[in-house]
mmCIF file of C-alpha atoms and ligand atoms in Angstrom:
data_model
loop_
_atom_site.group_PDB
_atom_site.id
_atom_site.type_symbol
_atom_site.label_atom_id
_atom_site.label_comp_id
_atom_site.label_asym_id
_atom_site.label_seq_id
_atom_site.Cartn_x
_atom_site.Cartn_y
_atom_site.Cartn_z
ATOM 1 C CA UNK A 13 0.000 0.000 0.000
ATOM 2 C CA UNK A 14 1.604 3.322 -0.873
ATOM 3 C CA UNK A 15 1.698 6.263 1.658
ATOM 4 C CA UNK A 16 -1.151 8.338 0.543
ATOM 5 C CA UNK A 17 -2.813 11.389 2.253
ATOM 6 C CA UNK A 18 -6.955 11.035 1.949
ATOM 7 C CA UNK A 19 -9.139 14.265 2.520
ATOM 8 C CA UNK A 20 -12.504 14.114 3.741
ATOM 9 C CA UNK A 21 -15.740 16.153 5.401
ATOM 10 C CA UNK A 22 -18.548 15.273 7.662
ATOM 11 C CA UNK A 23 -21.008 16.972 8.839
ATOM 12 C CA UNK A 24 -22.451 18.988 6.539
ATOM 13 C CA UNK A 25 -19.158 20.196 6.216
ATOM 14 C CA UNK A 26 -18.722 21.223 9.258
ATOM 15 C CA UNK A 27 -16.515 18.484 10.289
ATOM 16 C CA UNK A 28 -12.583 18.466 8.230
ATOM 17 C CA UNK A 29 -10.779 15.369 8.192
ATOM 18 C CA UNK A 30 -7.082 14.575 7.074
ATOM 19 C CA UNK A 31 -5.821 11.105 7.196
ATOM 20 C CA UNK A 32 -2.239 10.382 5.911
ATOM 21 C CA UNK A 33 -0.753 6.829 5.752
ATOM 22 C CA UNK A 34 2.875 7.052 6.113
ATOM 23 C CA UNK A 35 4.340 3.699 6.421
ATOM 24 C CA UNK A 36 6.669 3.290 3.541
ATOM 25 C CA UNK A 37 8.046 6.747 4.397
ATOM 26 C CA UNK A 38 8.713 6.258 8.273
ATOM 27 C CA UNK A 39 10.780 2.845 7.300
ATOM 28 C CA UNK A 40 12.976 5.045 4.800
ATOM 29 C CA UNK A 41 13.638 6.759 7.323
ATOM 30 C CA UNK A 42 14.609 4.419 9.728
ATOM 31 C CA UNK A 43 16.614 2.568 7.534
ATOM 32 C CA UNK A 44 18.219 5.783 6.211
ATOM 33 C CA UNK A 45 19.199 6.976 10.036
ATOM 34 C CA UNK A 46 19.530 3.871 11.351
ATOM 35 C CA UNK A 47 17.161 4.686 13.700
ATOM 36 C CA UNK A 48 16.351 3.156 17.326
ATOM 37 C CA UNK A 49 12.767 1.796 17.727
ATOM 38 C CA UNK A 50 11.651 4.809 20.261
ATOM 39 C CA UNK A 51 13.624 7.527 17.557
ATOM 40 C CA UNK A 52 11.300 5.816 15.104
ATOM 41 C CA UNK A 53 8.289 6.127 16.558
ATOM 42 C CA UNK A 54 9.266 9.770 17.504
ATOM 43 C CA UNK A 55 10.806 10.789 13.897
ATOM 44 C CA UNK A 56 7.485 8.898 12.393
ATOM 45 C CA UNK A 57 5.210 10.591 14.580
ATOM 46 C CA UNK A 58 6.395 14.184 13.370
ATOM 47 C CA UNK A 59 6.667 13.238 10.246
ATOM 48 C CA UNK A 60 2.879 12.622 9.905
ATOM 49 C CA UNK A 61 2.444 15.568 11.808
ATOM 50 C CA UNK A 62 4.244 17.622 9.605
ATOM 51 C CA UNK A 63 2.143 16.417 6.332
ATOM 52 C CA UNK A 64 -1.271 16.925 8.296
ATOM 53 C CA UNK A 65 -0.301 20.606 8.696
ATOM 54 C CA UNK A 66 0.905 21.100 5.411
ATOM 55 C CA UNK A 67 -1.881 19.881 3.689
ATOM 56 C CA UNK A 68 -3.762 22.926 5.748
ATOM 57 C CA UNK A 69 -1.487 25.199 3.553
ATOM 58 C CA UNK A 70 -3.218 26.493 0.660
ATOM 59 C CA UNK A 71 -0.143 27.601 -1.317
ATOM 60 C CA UNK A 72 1.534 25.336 -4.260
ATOM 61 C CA UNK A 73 4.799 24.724 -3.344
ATOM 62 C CA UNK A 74 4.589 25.947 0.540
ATOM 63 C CA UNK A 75 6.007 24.213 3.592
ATOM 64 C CA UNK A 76 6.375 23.446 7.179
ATOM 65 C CA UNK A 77 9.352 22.927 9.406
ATOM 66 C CA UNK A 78 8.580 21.323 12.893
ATOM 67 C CA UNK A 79 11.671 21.423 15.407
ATOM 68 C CA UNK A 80 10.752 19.851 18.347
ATOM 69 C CA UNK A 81 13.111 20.852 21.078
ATOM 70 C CA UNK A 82 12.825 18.758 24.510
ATOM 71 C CA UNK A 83 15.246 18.055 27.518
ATOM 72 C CA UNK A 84 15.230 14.080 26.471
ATOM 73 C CA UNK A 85 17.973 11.839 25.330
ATOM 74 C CA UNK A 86 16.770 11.760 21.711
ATOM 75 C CA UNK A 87 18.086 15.853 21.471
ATOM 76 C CA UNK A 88 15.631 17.119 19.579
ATOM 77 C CA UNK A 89 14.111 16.079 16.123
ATOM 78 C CA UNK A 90 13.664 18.410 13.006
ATOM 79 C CA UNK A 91 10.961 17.517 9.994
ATOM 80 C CA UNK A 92 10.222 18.897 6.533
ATOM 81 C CA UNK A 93 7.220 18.866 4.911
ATOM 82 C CA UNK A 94 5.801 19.863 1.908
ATOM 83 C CA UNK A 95 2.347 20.533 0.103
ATOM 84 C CA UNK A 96 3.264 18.460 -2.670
ATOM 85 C CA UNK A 97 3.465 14.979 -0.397
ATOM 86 C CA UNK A 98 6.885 15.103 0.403
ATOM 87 C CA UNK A 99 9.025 14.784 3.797
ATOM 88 C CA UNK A 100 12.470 14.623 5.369
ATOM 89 C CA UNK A 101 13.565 14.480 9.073
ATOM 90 C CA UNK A 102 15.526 13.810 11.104
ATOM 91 C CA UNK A 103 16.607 13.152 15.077
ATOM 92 C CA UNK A 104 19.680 14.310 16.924
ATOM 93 C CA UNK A 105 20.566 11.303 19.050
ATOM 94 C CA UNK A 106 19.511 8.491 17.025
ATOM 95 C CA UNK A 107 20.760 5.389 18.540
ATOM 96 C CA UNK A 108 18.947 6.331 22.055
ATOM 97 C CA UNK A 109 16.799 3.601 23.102
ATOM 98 C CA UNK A 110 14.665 3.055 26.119
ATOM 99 C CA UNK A 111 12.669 0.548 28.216
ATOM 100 C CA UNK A 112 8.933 0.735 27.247
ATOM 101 C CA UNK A 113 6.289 2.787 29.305
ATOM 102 C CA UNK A 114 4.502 1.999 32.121
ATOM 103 C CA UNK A 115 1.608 1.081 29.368
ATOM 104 C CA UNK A 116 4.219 -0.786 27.649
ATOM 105 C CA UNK A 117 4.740 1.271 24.902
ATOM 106 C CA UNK A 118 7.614 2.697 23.083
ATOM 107 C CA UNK A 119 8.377 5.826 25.452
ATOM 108 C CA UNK A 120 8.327 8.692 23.079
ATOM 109 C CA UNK A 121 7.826 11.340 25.923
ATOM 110 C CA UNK A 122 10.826 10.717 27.803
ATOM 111 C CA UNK A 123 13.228 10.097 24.656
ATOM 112 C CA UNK A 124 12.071 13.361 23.375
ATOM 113 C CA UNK A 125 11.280 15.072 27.382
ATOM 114 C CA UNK A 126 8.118 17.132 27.964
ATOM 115 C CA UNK A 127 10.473 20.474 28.539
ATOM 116 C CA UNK A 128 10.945 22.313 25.874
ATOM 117 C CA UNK A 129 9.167 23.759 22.738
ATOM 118 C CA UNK A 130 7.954 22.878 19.904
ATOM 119 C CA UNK A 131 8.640 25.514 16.569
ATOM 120 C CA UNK A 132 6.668 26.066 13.701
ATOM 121 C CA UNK A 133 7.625 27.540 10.704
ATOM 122 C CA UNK A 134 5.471 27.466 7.873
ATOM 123 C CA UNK A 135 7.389 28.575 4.709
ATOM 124 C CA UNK A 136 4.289 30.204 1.906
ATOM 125 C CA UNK A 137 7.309 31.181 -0.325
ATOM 126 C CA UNK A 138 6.710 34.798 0.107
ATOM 127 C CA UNK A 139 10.159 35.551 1.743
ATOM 128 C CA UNK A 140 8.610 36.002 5.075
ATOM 129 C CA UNK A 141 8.007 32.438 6.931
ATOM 130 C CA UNK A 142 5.283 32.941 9.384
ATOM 131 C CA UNK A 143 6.620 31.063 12.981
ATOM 132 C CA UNK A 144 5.076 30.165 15.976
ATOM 133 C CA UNK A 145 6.316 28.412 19.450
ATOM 134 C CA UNK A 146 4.358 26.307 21.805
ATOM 135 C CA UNK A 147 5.663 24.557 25.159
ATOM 136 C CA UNK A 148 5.592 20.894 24.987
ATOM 137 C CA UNK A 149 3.053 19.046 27.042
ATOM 138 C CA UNK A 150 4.473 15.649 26.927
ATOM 139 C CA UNK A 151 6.990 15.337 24.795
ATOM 140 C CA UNK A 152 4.778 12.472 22.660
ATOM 141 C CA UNK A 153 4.605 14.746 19.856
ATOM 142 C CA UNK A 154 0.861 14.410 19.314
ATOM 143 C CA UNK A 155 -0.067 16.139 22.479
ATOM 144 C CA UNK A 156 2.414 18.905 21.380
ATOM 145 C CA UNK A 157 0.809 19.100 17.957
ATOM 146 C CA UNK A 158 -2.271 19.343 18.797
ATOM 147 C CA UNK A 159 -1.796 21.815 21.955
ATOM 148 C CA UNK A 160 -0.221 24.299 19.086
ATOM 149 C CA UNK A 161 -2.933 23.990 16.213
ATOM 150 C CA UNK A 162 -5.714 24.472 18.943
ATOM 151 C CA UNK A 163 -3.672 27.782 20.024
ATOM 152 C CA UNK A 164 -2.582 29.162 16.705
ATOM 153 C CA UNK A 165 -5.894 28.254 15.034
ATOM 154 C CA UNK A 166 -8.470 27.788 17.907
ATOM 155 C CA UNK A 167 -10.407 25.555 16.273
ATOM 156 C CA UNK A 168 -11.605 22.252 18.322
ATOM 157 C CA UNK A 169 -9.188 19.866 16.928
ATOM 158 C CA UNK A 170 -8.596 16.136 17.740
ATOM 159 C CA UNK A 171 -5.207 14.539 16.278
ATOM 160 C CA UNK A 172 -4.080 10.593 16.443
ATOM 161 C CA UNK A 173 -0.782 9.512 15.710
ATOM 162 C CA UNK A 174 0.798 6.116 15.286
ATOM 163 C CA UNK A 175 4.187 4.353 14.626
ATOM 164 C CA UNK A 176 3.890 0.888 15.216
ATOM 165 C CA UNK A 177 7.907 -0.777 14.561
ATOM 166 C CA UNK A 178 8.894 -4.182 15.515
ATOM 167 C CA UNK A 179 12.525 -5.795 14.693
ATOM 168 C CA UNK A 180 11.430 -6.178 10.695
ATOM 169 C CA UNK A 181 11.227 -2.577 10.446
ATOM 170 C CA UNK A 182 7.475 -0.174 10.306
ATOM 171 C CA UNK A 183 4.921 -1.961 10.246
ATOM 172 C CA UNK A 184 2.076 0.791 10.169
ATOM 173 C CA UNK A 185 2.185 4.437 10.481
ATOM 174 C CA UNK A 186 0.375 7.365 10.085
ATOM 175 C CA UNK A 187 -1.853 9.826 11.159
ATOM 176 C CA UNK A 188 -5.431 11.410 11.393
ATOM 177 C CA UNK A 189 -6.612 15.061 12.078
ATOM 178 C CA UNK A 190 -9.988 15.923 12.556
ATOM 179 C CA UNK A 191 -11.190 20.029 13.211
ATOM 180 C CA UNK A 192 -14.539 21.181 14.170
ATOM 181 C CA UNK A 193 -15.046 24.112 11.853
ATOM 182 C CA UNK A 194 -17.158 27.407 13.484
ATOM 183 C CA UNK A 195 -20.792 28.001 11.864
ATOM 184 C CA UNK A 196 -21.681 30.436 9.653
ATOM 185 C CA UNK A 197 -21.668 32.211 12.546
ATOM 186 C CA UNK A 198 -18.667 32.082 13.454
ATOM 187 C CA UNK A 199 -20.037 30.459 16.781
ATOM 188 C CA UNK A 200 -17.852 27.243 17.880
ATOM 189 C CA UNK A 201 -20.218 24.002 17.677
ATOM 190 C CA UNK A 202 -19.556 22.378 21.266
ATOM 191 C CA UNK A 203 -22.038 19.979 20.929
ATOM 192 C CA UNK A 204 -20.240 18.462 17.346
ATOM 193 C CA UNK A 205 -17.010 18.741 19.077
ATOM 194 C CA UNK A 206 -17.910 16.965 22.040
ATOM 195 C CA UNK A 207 -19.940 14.158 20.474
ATOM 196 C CA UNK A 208 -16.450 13.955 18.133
ATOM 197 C CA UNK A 209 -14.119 13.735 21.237
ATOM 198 C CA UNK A 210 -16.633 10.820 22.528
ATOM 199 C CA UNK A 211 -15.951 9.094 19.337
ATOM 200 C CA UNK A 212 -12.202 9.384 18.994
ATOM 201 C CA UNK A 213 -11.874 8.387 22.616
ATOM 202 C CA UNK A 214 -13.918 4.692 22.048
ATOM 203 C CA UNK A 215 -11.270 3.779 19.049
ATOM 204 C CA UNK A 216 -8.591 1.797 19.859
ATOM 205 C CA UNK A 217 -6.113 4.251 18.007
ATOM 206 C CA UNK A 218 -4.435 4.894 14.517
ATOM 207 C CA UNK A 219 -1.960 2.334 14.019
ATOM 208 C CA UNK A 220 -4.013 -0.724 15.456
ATOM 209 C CA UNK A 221 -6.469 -0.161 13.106
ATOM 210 C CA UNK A 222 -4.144 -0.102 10.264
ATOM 211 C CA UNK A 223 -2.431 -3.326 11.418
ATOM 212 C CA UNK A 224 -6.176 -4.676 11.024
ATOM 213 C CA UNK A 225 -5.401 -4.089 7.382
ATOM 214 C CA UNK A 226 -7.828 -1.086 7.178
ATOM 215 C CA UNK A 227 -7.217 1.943 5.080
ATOM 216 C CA UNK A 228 -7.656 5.783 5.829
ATOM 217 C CA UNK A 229 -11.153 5.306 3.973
ATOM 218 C CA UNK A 230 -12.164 2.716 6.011
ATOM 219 C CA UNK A 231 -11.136 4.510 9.305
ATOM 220 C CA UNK A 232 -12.519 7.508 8.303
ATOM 221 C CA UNK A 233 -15.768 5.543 7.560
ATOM 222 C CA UNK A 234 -15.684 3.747 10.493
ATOM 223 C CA UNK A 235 -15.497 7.214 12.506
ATOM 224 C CA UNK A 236 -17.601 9.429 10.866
ATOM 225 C CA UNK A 237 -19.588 7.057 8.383
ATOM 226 C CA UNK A 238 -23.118 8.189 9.676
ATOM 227 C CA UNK A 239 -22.430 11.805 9.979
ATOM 228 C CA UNK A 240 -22.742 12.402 6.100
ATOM 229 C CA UNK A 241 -18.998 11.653 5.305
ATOM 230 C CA UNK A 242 -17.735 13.031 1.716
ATOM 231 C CA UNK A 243 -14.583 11.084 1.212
ATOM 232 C CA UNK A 244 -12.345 13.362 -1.777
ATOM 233 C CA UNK A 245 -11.653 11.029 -4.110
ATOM 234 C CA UNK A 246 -8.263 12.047 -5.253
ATOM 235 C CA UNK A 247 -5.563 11.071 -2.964
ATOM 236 C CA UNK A 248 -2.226 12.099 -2.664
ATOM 237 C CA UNK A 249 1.080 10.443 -2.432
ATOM 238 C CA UNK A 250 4.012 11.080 -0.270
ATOM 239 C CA UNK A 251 7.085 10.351 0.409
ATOM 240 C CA UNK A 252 10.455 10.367 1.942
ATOM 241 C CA UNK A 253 11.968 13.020 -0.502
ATOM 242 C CA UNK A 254 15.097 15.167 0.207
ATOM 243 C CA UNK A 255 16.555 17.995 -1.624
ATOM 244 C CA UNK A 256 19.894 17.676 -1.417
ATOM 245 C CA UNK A 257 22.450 17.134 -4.257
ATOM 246 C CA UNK A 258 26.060 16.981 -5.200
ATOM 247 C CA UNK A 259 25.188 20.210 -6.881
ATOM 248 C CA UNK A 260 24.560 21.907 -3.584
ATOM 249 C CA UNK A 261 27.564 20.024 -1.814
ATOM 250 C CA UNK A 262 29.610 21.862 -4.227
ATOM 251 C CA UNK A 263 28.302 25.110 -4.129
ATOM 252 C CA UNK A 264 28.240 25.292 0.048
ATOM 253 C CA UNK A 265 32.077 24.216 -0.606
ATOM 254 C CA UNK A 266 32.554 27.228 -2.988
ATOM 255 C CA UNK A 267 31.040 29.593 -0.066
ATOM 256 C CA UNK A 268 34.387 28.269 1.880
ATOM 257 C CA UNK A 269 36.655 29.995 -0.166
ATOM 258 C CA UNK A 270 39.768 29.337 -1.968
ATOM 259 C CA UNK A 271 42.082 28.667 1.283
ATOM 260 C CA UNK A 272 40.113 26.380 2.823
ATOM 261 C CA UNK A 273 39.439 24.163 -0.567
ATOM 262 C CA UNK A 274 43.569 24.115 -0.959
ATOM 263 C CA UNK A 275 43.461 22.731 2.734
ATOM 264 C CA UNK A 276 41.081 19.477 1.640
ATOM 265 C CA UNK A 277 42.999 19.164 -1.563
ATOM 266 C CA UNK A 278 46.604 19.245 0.684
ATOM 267 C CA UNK A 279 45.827 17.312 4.067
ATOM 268 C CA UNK A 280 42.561 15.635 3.318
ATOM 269 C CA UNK A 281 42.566 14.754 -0.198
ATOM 270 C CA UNK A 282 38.990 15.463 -0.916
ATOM 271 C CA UNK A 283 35.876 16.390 1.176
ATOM 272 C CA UNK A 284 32.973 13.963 2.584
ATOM 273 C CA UNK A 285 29.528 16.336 3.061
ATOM 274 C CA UNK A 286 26.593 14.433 5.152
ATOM 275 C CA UNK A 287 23.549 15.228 4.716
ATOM 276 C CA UNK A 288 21.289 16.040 7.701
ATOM 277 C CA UNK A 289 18.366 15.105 6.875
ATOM 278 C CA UNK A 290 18.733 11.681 4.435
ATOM 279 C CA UNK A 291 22.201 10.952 5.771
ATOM 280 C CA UNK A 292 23.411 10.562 2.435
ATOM 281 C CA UNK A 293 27.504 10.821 1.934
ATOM 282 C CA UNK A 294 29.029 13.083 -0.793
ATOM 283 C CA UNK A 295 32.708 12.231 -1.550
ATOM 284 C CA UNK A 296 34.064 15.307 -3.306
ATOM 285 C CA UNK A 297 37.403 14.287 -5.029
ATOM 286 C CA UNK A 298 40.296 16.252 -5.542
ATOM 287 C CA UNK A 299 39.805 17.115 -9.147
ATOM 288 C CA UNK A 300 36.363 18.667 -8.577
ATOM 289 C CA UNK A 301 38.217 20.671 -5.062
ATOM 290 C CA UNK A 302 40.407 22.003 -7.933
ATOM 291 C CA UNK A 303 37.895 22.870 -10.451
ATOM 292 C CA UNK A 304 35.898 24.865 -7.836
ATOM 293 C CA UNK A 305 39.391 26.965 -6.961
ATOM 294 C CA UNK A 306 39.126 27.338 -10.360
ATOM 295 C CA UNK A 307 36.328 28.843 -10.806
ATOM 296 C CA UNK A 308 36.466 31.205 -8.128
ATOM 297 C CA UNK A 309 39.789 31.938 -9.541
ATOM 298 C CA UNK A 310 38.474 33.218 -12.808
ATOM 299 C CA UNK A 311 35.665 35.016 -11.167
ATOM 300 C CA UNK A 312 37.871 37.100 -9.225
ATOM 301 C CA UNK A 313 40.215 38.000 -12.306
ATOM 302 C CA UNK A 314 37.256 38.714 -13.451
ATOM 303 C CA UNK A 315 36.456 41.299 -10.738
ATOM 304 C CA UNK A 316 39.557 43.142 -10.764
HETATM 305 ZN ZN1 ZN B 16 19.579 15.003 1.858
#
C-alpha cells in the first residue's frame, strides 16, 4: 500500500478530516538513520504531523518545518514537509533507546522530554516564513501538535498519531486530524465537538487499526460514516523526498573559499559532506576541489 494522504468532510461540512498513511516513508527513514525503535516512533510521529499541517497550507509549493526541542535523550528532532506529499527528518541522538512505558509502549515522551518547545515555521514562499512556538506538554509529539494547532488556530481539533515498529522494520504508520469548523456564525459548535471527542476516545487508536489491514477510507468511515462523510476522491502520495544534491555540496564548498578548498585538496585529499536530513555521503574528489578553486579563480580575475 503506498503512503497516501486522503481528505474528507462530515457533517455537513462542518466536520474536516485529514488522514495520511505514512508507512513506507517512516521505514525510509529508519533505515536511512539507522534509527532506534523509540527515535522511530518519535521521527514517524512528526513526520505525519508535519504532512497533516501542510496539507492545511493552501499555497503550491509551501512548507512546514517542525523542530521539536525537549530536555530528552533523543536531542531534539527536526521535519520537513511539503504541500506536494513530500518529507524529510531527522533526530539528533539516534541510537537512544529506552525501556517501554509503564503502558508498555515505546516511550516517546521521555526520549524526546516534555520540557521544551515545539517551533513552527510554515514557509508560503513569500520571503517572510510565518513562525510560531508552543511549550511541549508531553513530549509524545501528538499532544504537542495538537496543543499548538488548537492555540494558533483555535479551532476544536482532535489529532491521532501512530508508529507501530517491531525488529522487521514499520509496520504501520500514520496519522489522522480531525477540526470542528465554526458556523456560519462564526459560533464554535460544542455539541459536534464533544460528540467527536466521545468518538475518537472509544477507538482503539491509529496504528491498530491499520495493522487490522484497514485503510484511511475505512477509518474515516468507520469514525464518521453516519455523519454524512464526503470522502475526496483524489488522494495524494508522499514520500520520503530530500533535496539535497552533489550540486549543492559543491556550491556550500565554494562559499568556503579558496584557502580552505587548498586545505582538503593538501591534508585531506577530498571532502565527505553528510547530509542532515537523508544521511546521504558526498565524496568530493580532488579534481572537482580544484575545479571549484578554479572557478572562483576566474571570477575574481574577473572582478579586478
Ligand atoms: Zn539530503
Amino acid at each position: 500500500m503506498a503512503d497516501q494522504l486522503v481528505r474528507a468532510t462530515a457533517a455537513d461540512g462542518r466536520i474536516r478530516a485529514i488522514g495520511v498513511l505514512s508507512t513506507r516513508l517512516t521505514e525510509e527513514a529508519r533505515r536511512r538513520h539507522q534509527l532506534s525503535y523509540v527515535a522511530t516512533a518519535a521521527l514517524g510521529r512528526a513526520m505525519a504531523a508535519g504532512l497533516l499541517l501542510a496539507s492545511h497550507l493552501k499555497k503550491e509549493n509551501a512548507r512546514v518545518n517542525l523542530r521539536i526541542q525537549g530536555d530528552g535523550p533523543l536531542g531534539g528532532l527536526f521535519v520537513d514537509a511539503g504541500t506536494d506529499g513530500t518529507v524529510r527528518g531527522y533526530v539528533n541522538n539516534p541510537q537512544v533507546e529506552l525501556p517501554p512505558s509503564s503502558k508498555g509502549k515505546l516511550d516517546v515522551g521521555r526520549a524526546i522530554g516534555a520540557n521544551g518547545f515545539l517551533y513552527v515555521v510554515k514557509d508560503l514562499g513569500f520571503g517572510y516564513p510565518f513562525s510560531g512556538t508552543t511549550e511541549l506538554v508531553s513530549g509524545e509529539v501528538g499532544d504537542d501538535v495538537l496543543h499548538y494547532l488548537v492555540n494558533s488556530e483555535q479551532i476544536p481539533s482532535a489529532l491521532m498519531l501512530g508508529v507501530f515498529v517491531n525488529a522487521e522494520g514499520v509496520d504501520a504508520a500514520g496519522g489522522l486530524l480531525l477540526q470542528v469548523m465554526p458556523g456560519p456564525d462564526g459560533q464554535e459548535d460544542e455539541e459536534l465537538a464533544n460528540a467527536l471527542a466521545e468518538r475518537i476516545s472509544k477507538i482503539e487508536g491509529f496504528t491498530p487499526m491499520v495493522r487490522a489491514g484497514k485503510r484511511i477510507p475505512q477509518i474515516l468511515q468507520e469514525l464518521l460514516g453516519d455523519w454524512d462523510l464526503h470522502i475526496f476522491p483524489e488522494t495524494q502520495l508522499l514520500r520520503f523526498y530530500c533535496q539535497c544534491s552533489e550540486d549543492r555540496v559543491l556550491r556550500a564548498l565554494k562559499l568556503m573559499g579558496e584557502e580552505e578548498l587548498l586545505d582538503m585538496i593538501d591534508k585531506d585529499g577530498g571532502a565527505e559532506a553528510t547530509c542532515h536530513f537523508c544521511n546521504t555521503v558526498y565524496q568530493i574528489d580532488v579534481p572537482q576541489l580544484e575545479g571549484i578553486v578554479g572557478q572562483l579563480r576566474t571570477e575574481q580575475a574577473s572582478q579586478e
